[in-house]
GROMACS .gro file of C-alpha atoms in nm:
model
  303
    1UNK     CA    1  11.736  11.383  10.294
    2UNK     CA    2  11.622  11.588   9.992
    3UNK     CA    3  11.558  11.887  10.215
    4UNK     CA    4  11.909  11.861  10.361
    5UNK     CA    5  12.039  11.896  10.007
    6UNK     CA    6  11.813  12.196   9.943
    7UNK     CA    7  11.924  12.358  10.267
    8UNK     CA    8  12.286  12.314  10.157
    9UNK     CA    9  12.206  12.486   9.830
   10UNK     CA   10  12.344  12.193   9.621
   11UNK     CA   11  12.208  12.048   9.293
   12UNK     CA   12  12.013  11.722   9.350
   13UNK     CA   13  12.040  11.397   9.161
   14UNK     CA   14  11.796  11.113   9.219
   15UNK     CA   15  11.868  10.749   9.142
   16UNK     CA   16  11.732  10.419   9.270
   17UNK     CA   17  11.381  10.293   9.187
   18UNK     CA   18  11.033  10.436   9.164
   19UNK     CA   19  10.873  10.483   9.504
   20UNK     CA   20  10.562  10.649   9.652
   21UNK     CA   21  10.557  11.016   9.579
   22UNK     CA   22  10.400  11.215   9.858
   23UNK     CA   23  10.650  11.388  10.076
   24UNK     CA   24  10.938  11.311   9.837
   25UNK     CA   25  10.759  11.479   9.543
   26UNK     CA   26  10.682  11.779   9.765
   27UNK     CA   27  11.047  11.804   9.869
   28UNK     CA   28  11.153  11.783   9.504
   29UNK     CA   29  10.915  12.065   9.411
   30UNK     CA   30  11.056  12.275   9.700
   31UNK     CA   31  11.410  12.216   9.565
   32UNK     CA   32  11.308  12.333   9.220
   33UNK     CA   33  11.126  12.641   9.369
   34UNK     CA   34  11.449  12.731   9.547
   35UNK     CA   35  11.618  12.769   9.205
   36UNK     CA   36  11.824  12.454   9.242
   37UNK     CA   37  11.874  12.195   8.973
   38UNK     CA   38  11.725  11.847   8.989
   39UNK     CA   39  11.824  11.556   8.770
   40UNK     CA   40  11.695  11.201   8.801
   41UNK     CA   41  11.738  10.855   8.632
   42UNK     CA   42  11.446  10.735   8.432
   43UNK     CA   43  11.344  10.491   8.699
   44UNK     CA   44  11.374  10.739   8.986
   45UNK     CA   45  11.195  11.011   8.785
   46UNK     CA   46  10.873  10.802   8.783
   47UNK     CA   47  10.846  10.887   9.153
   48UNK     CA   48  10.742  11.234   9.032
   49UNK     CA   49  10.519  11.110   8.751
   50UNK     CA   50  10.496  10.817   8.513
   51UNK     CA   51  10.490  11.050   8.210
   52UNK     CA   52  10.828  11.200   8.115
   53UNK     CA   53  10.667  11.519   7.998
   54UNK     CA   54  10.506  11.576   8.333
   55UNK     CA   55  10.848  11.510   8.496
   56UNK     CA   56  11.002  11.775   8.272
   57UNK     CA   57  10.724  12.022   8.350
   58UNK     CA   58  10.803  11.974   8.719
   59UNK     CA   59  11.149  12.105   8.656
   60UNK     CA   60  11.331  11.764   8.676
   61UNK     CA   61  11.581  11.672   8.399
   62UNK     CA   62  11.612  11.298   8.323
   63UNK     CA   63  11.981  11.196   8.333
   64UNK     CA   64  12.137  10.860   8.400
   65UNK     CA   65  12.446  11.006   8.565
   66UNK     CA   66  12.485  11.273   8.829
   67UNK     CA   67  12.614  11.617   8.706
   68UNK     CA   68  12.929  11.752   8.865
   69UNK     CA   69  12.866  11.885   9.210
   70UNK     CA   70  12.526  11.726   9.254
   71UNK     CA   71  12.437  11.533   9.567
   72UNK     CA   72  12.288  11.191   9.490
   73UNK     CA   73  11.984  11.072   9.688
   74UNK     CA   74  11.879  10.710   9.631
   75UNK     CA   75  11.504  10.656   9.623
   76UNK     CA   76  11.319  10.336   9.723
   77UNK     CA   77  11.037  10.233   9.953
   78UNK     CA   78  11.247   9.959  10.115
   79UNK     CA   79  11.582  10.017  10.292
   80UNK     CA   80  11.703   9.670  10.390
   81UNK     CA   81  12.037   9.784  10.535
   82UNK     CA   82  11.853  10.048  10.744
   83UNK     CA   83  11.603   9.787  10.864
   84UNK     CA   84  11.880   9.542  10.952
   85UNK     CA   85  12.055   9.811  11.152
   86UNK     CA   86  11.738   9.918  11.336
   87UNK     CA   87  11.655   9.564  11.433
   88UNK     CA   88  12.008   9.491  11.546
   89UNK     CA   89  11.990   9.774  11.796
   90UNK     CA   90  11.727   9.569  11.972
   91UNK     CA   91  11.896   9.233  11.922
   92UNK     CA   92  11.639   9.118  11.667
   93UNK     CA   93  11.767   8.926  11.370
   94UNK     CA   94  11.670   9.013  11.017
   95UNK     CA   95  11.356   8.829  10.907
   96UNK     CA   96  11.377   8.555  10.639
   97UNK     CA   97  11.040   8.640  10.492
   98UNK     CA   98  10.884   8.975  10.391
   99UNK     CA   99  10.542   9.113  10.310
  100UNK     CA  100  10.497   9.475  10.202
  101UNK     CA  101  10.197   9.704  10.161
  102UNK     CA  102  10.204   9.973   9.899
  103UNK     CA  103   9.937  10.197   9.748
  104UNK     CA  104  10.009  10.180   9.374
  105UNK     CA  105   9.804  10.373   9.117
  106UNK     CA  106   9.965  10.176   8.836
  107UNK     CA  107  10.045  10.293   8.487
  108UNK     CA  108   9.929  10.193   8.136
  109UNK     CA  109  10.002  10.351   7.801
  110UNK     CA  110   9.732  10.592   7.701
  111UNK     CA  111   9.536  10.569   8.021
  112UNK     CA  112   9.533  10.781   8.341
  113UNK     CA  113   9.652  10.658   8.676
  114UNK     CA  114   9.294  10.668   8.807
  115UNK     CA  115   9.175  10.443   8.524
  116UNK     CA  116   9.446  10.189   8.598
  117UNK     CA  117   9.359  10.205   8.970
  118UNK     CA  118   8.994  10.164   8.885
  119UNK     CA  119   9.085   9.843   8.691
  120UNK     CA  120   9.236   9.705   9.010
  121UNK     CA  121   8.916   9.780   9.209
  122UNK     CA  122   8.705   9.606   8.946
  123UNK     CA  123   8.936   9.304   8.956
  124UNK     CA  124   8.917   9.289   9.331
  125UNK     CA  125   8.533   9.255   9.330
  126UNK     CA  126   8.457   9.083   8.999
  127UNK     CA  127   8.755   8.847   8.966
  128UNK     CA  128   8.946   8.808   9.299
  129UNK     CA  129   8.642   8.791   9.519
  130UNK     CA  130   8.850   8.802   9.835
  131UNK     CA  131   9.106   9.016  10.011
  132UNK     CA  132   9.340   8.718  10.047
  133UNK     CA  133   9.369   8.695   9.666
  134UNK     CA  134   9.496   9.051   9.670
  135UNK     CA  135   9.822   8.926   9.820
  136UNK     CA  136  10.064   8.879   9.533
  137UNK     CA  137  10.382   8.678   9.495
  138UNK     CA  138  10.440   8.851   9.157
  139UNK     CA  139  10.378   9.217   9.122
  140UNK     CA  140  10.079   9.288   8.891
  141UNK     CA  141  10.145   9.421   8.544
  142UNK     CA  142  10.166   9.808   8.547
  143UNK     CA  143  10.205   9.840   8.922
  144UNK     CA  144  10.544  10.004   8.909
  145UNK     CA  145  10.581  10.068   9.282
  146UNK     CA  146  10.508   9.701   9.370
  147UNK     CA  147  10.746   9.597   9.096
  148UNK     CA  148  11.022   9.806   9.233
  149UNK     CA  149  10.971   9.659   9.582
  150UNK     CA  150  10.983   9.312   9.435
  151UNK     CA  151  11.302   9.405   9.260
  152UNK     CA  152  11.453   9.520   9.587
  153UNK     CA  153  11.330   9.211   9.789
  154UNK     CA  154  11.292   8.910   9.565
  155UNK     CA  155  11.042   8.654   9.692
  156UNK     CA  156  10.839   8.899   9.895
  157UNK     CA  157  10.461   8.913   9.914
  158UNK     CA  158  10.288   9.237   9.811
  159UNK     CA  159   9.954   9.388   9.895
  160UNK     CA  160   9.771   9.709   9.842
  161UNK     CA  161   9.762   9.904  10.167
  162UNK     CA  162   9.388   9.932  10.172
  163UNK     CA  163   9.329   9.559  10.116
  164UNK     CA  164   9.590   9.479  10.382
  165UNK     CA  165   9.422   9.696  10.638
  166UNK     CA  166   9.076   9.548  10.578
  167UNK     CA  167   9.212   9.195  10.582
  168UNK     CA  168   9.376   9.275  10.917
  169UNK     CA  169   9.050   9.413  11.048
  170UNK     CA  170   8.893   9.071  10.984
  171UNK     CA  171   9.136   8.931  11.251
  172UNK     CA  172   8.924   9.112  11.500
  173UNK     CA  173   8.659   8.843  11.599
  174UNK     CA  174   8.377   9.104  11.635
  175UNK     CA  175   8.445   9.217  11.277
  176UNK     CA  176   8.476   8.860  11.144
  177UNK     CA  177   8.152   8.759  11.312
  178UNK     CA  178   7.966   9.068  11.175
  179UNK     CA  179   8.103   9.005  10.826
  180UNK     CA  180   7.924   8.668  10.815
  181UNK     CA  181   7.601   8.858  10.810
  182UNK     CA  182   7.732   9.141  10.595
  183UNK     CA  183   7.952   9.432  10.706
  184UNK     CA  184   8.116   9.752  10.574
  185UNK     CA  185   8.484   9.785  10.650
  186UNK     CA  186   8.652  10.124  10.608
  187UNK     CA  187   9.018  10.206  10.618
  188UNK     CA  188   9.067  10.588  10.640
  189UNK     CA  189   9.427  10.614  10.549
  190UNK     CA  190   9.668  10.906  10.526
  191UNK     CA  191   9.613  10.953  10.150
  192UNK     CA  192   9.320  10.726  10.056
  193UNK     CA  193   8.997  10.604  10.209
  194UNK     CA  194   8.919  10.243  10.107
  195UNK     CA  195   8.590  10.084  10.194
  196UNK     CA  196   8.447   9.733  10.120
  197UNK     CA  197   8.125   9.546  10.149
  198UNK     CA  198   8.212   9.210  10.303
  199UNK     CA  199   7.996   8.899  10.315
  200UNK     CA  200   8.191   8.647  10.504
  201UNK     CA  201   8.536   8.646  10.342
  202UNK     CA  202   8.392   8.756  10.006
  203UNK     CA  203   8.436   9.115   9.894
  204UNK     CA  204   8.120   9.219   9.710
  205UNK     CA  205   8.169   9.598   9.688
  206UNK     CA  206   8.436   9.859   9.719
  207UNK     CA  207   8.499  10.238   9.681
  208UNK     CA  208   8.814  10.440   9.711
  209UNK     CA  209   8.852  10.812   9.756
  210UNK     CA  210   9.127  11.057   9.846
  211UNK     CA  211   9.127  11.115  10.223
  212UNK     CA  212   9.218  11.481  10.155
  213UNK     CA  213   8.871  11.520   9.998
  214UNK     CA  214   8.694  11.318  10.265
  215UNK     CA  215   8.470  11.471  10.531
  216UNK     CA  216   8.250  11.309  10.795
  217UNK     CA  217   7.933  11.390  10.604
  218UNK     CA  218   8.070  11.263  10.276
  219UNK     CA  219   8.184  10.940  10.435
  220UNK     CA  220   7.844  10.880  10.583
  221UNK     CA  221   7.682  10.947  10.252
  222UNK     CA  222   7.916  10.713  10.060
  223UNK     CA  223   7.878  10.432  10.309
  224UNK     CA  224   7.496  10.470  10.311
  225UNK     CA  225   7.486  10.462   9.934
  226UNK     CA  226   7.713  10.148   9.922
  227UNK     CA  227   7.489   9.980  10.181
  228UNK     CA  228   7.190  10.063   9.960
  229UNK     CA  229   7.370   9.943   9.645
  230UNK     CA  230   7.316  10.289   9.499
  231UNK     CA  231   7.668  10.380   9.389
  232UNK     CA  232   7.791  10.345   9.035
  233UNK     CA  233   8.155  10.379   8.917
  234UNK     CA  234   8.068  10.644   8.652
  235UNK     CA  235   7.889  10.867   8.905
  236UNK     CA  236   8.155  10.818   9.172
  237UNK     CA  237   8.434  10.916   8.934
  238UNK     CA  238   8.246  11.218   8.802
  239UNK     CA  239   8.063  11.346   9.107
  240UNK     CA  240   8.313  11.263   9.385
  241UNK     CA  241   8.638  11.254   9.183
  242UNK     CA  242   8.744  10.929   9.351
  243UNK     CA  243   8.923  10.631   9.211
  244UNK     CA  244   8.620  10.420   9.165
  245UNK     CA  245   8.319  10.228   9.307
  246UNK     CA  246   8.233   9.870   9.219
  247UNK     CA  247   7.950   9.648   9.335
  248UNK     CA  248   7.907   9.275   9.258
  249UNK     CA  249   7.599   9.200   9.043
  250UNK     CA  250   7.466   8.917   9.265
  251UNK     CA  251   7.447   9.078   9.613
  252UNK     CA  252   7.155   8.921   9.803
  253UNK     CA  253   6.906   9.209   9.851
  254UNK     CA  254   6.817   9.077  10.196
  255UNK     CA  255   7.167   9.159  10.334
  256UNK     CA  256   7.162   9.501  10.513
  257UNK     CA  257   7.538   9.549  10.569
  258UNK     CA  258   7.436   9.756  10.870
  259UNK     CA  259   7.752   9.687  11.071
  260UNK     CA  260   8.033   9.929  10.999
  261UNK     CA  261   8.395   9.888  11.120
  262UNK     CA  262   8.669  10.149  11.083
  263UNK     CA  263   9.046  10.151  11.092
  264UNK     CA  264   9.328  10.366  10.972
  265UNK     CA  265   9.525  10.676  11.095
  266UNK     CA  266   9.244  10.914  11.001
  267UNK     CA  267   8.961  10.723  11.160
  268UNK     CA  268   8.893  11.028  11.373
  269UNK     CA  269   8.686  11.155  11.083
  270UNK     CA  270   8.428  10.895  11.190
  271UNK     CA  271   8.487  10.919  11.564
  272UNK     CA  272   8.135  11.028  11.663
  273UNK     CA  273   7.934  10.802  11.430
  274UNK     CA  274   7.916  10.500  11.662
  275UNK     CA  275   8.094  10.276  11.413
  276UNK     CA  276   8.309   9.990  11.554
  277UNK     CA  277   8.680  10.051  11.585
  278UNK     CA  278   8.859   9.734  11.463
  279UNK     CA  279   9.136   9.619  11.699
  280UNK     CA  280   9.279   9.289  11.578
  281UNK     CA  281   9.472   9.108  11.850
  282UNK     CA  282   9.401   9.413  12.071
  283UNK     CA  283   9.603   9.663  11.863
  284UNK     CA  284   9.424   9.895  11.615
  285UNK     CA  285   9.762  10.050  11.523
  286UNK     CA  286   9.884   9.728  11.356
  287UNK     CA  287   9.578   9.645  11.157
  288UNK     CA  288   9.760   9.662  10.824
  289UNK     CA  289  10.058   9.464  10.953
  290UNK     CA  290   9.826   9.180  11.073
  291UNK     CA  291   9.664   9.190  10.728
  292UNK     CA  292  10.006   9.147  10.563
  293UNK     CA  293  10.072   8.847  10.785
  294UNK     CA  294   9.736   8.696  10.679
  295UNK     CA  295   9.803   8.781  10.319
  296UNK     CA  296  10.153   8.626  10.328
  297UNK     CA  297  10.005   8.302  10.460
  298UNK     CA  298   9.732   8.294  10.202
  299UNK     CA  299   9.969   8.372   9.910
  300UNK     CA  300  10.220   8.103  10.017
  301UNK     CA  301   9.941   7.851  10.074
  302UNK     CA  302   9.812   7.918   9.727
  303UNK     CA  303  10.158   7.866   9.579
   0.00000   0.00000   0.00000
């Protein structure tokens, strides 16, 4: 939609709520590069960056009302009217319950996005202890993208996309059985690669890196180092420029974690490694969706 406005040579105004950047941020940058004006409400502007000065540096002016002649594009990760219309075309009624996956770096005053994301990874291993506990009925503090989704769809359940994918992988009985003895689960997503050491249903280690910086050899190295418990957060952040790596302090040294399962749209990076391709309920393309179902059930059961 933004590119349509750019092609028409019109000024652009963004409203709505903060959403995942990615393609939208790229399209906004292309609009600015074309010499066209961009304004955005304070909420919508956080799609570009959480810091107003970085938004301004990107050529976006924060304004709560659209200037004359500007075309308004409403941002948001969830389009309920669009979903209702799409389902109606197939005779499917609108669901009564919703679970959403979102990769949210988070924001905190005086701290970088990667620091906040690192806090989540530490919480996941050292406090939550399971992927099921990463299903939220209330958006965590600072997770602006999840908060915006919850605002749009009150009562929904929220999960990080990486946690949802790995929870869905555990619906594959081969993966679940291997995890009882210790397994590495890896989701190679479009933007991020999220890996976890699983011992039964307990998550005892995790690392997260940008898929754009991931190669076959790097993935092999990182998985091997996590299996060997030879990966620290400080080194991971400095050497690999990833979000973080966390290991539990009480991992049984006798556990080898030699079974590795992969999922995610970029799993082709690991195609020739002999690692197991998770296919919960026979469909590897819906791993994250099955994880959201499992997360929803766990969150509702926990109250």
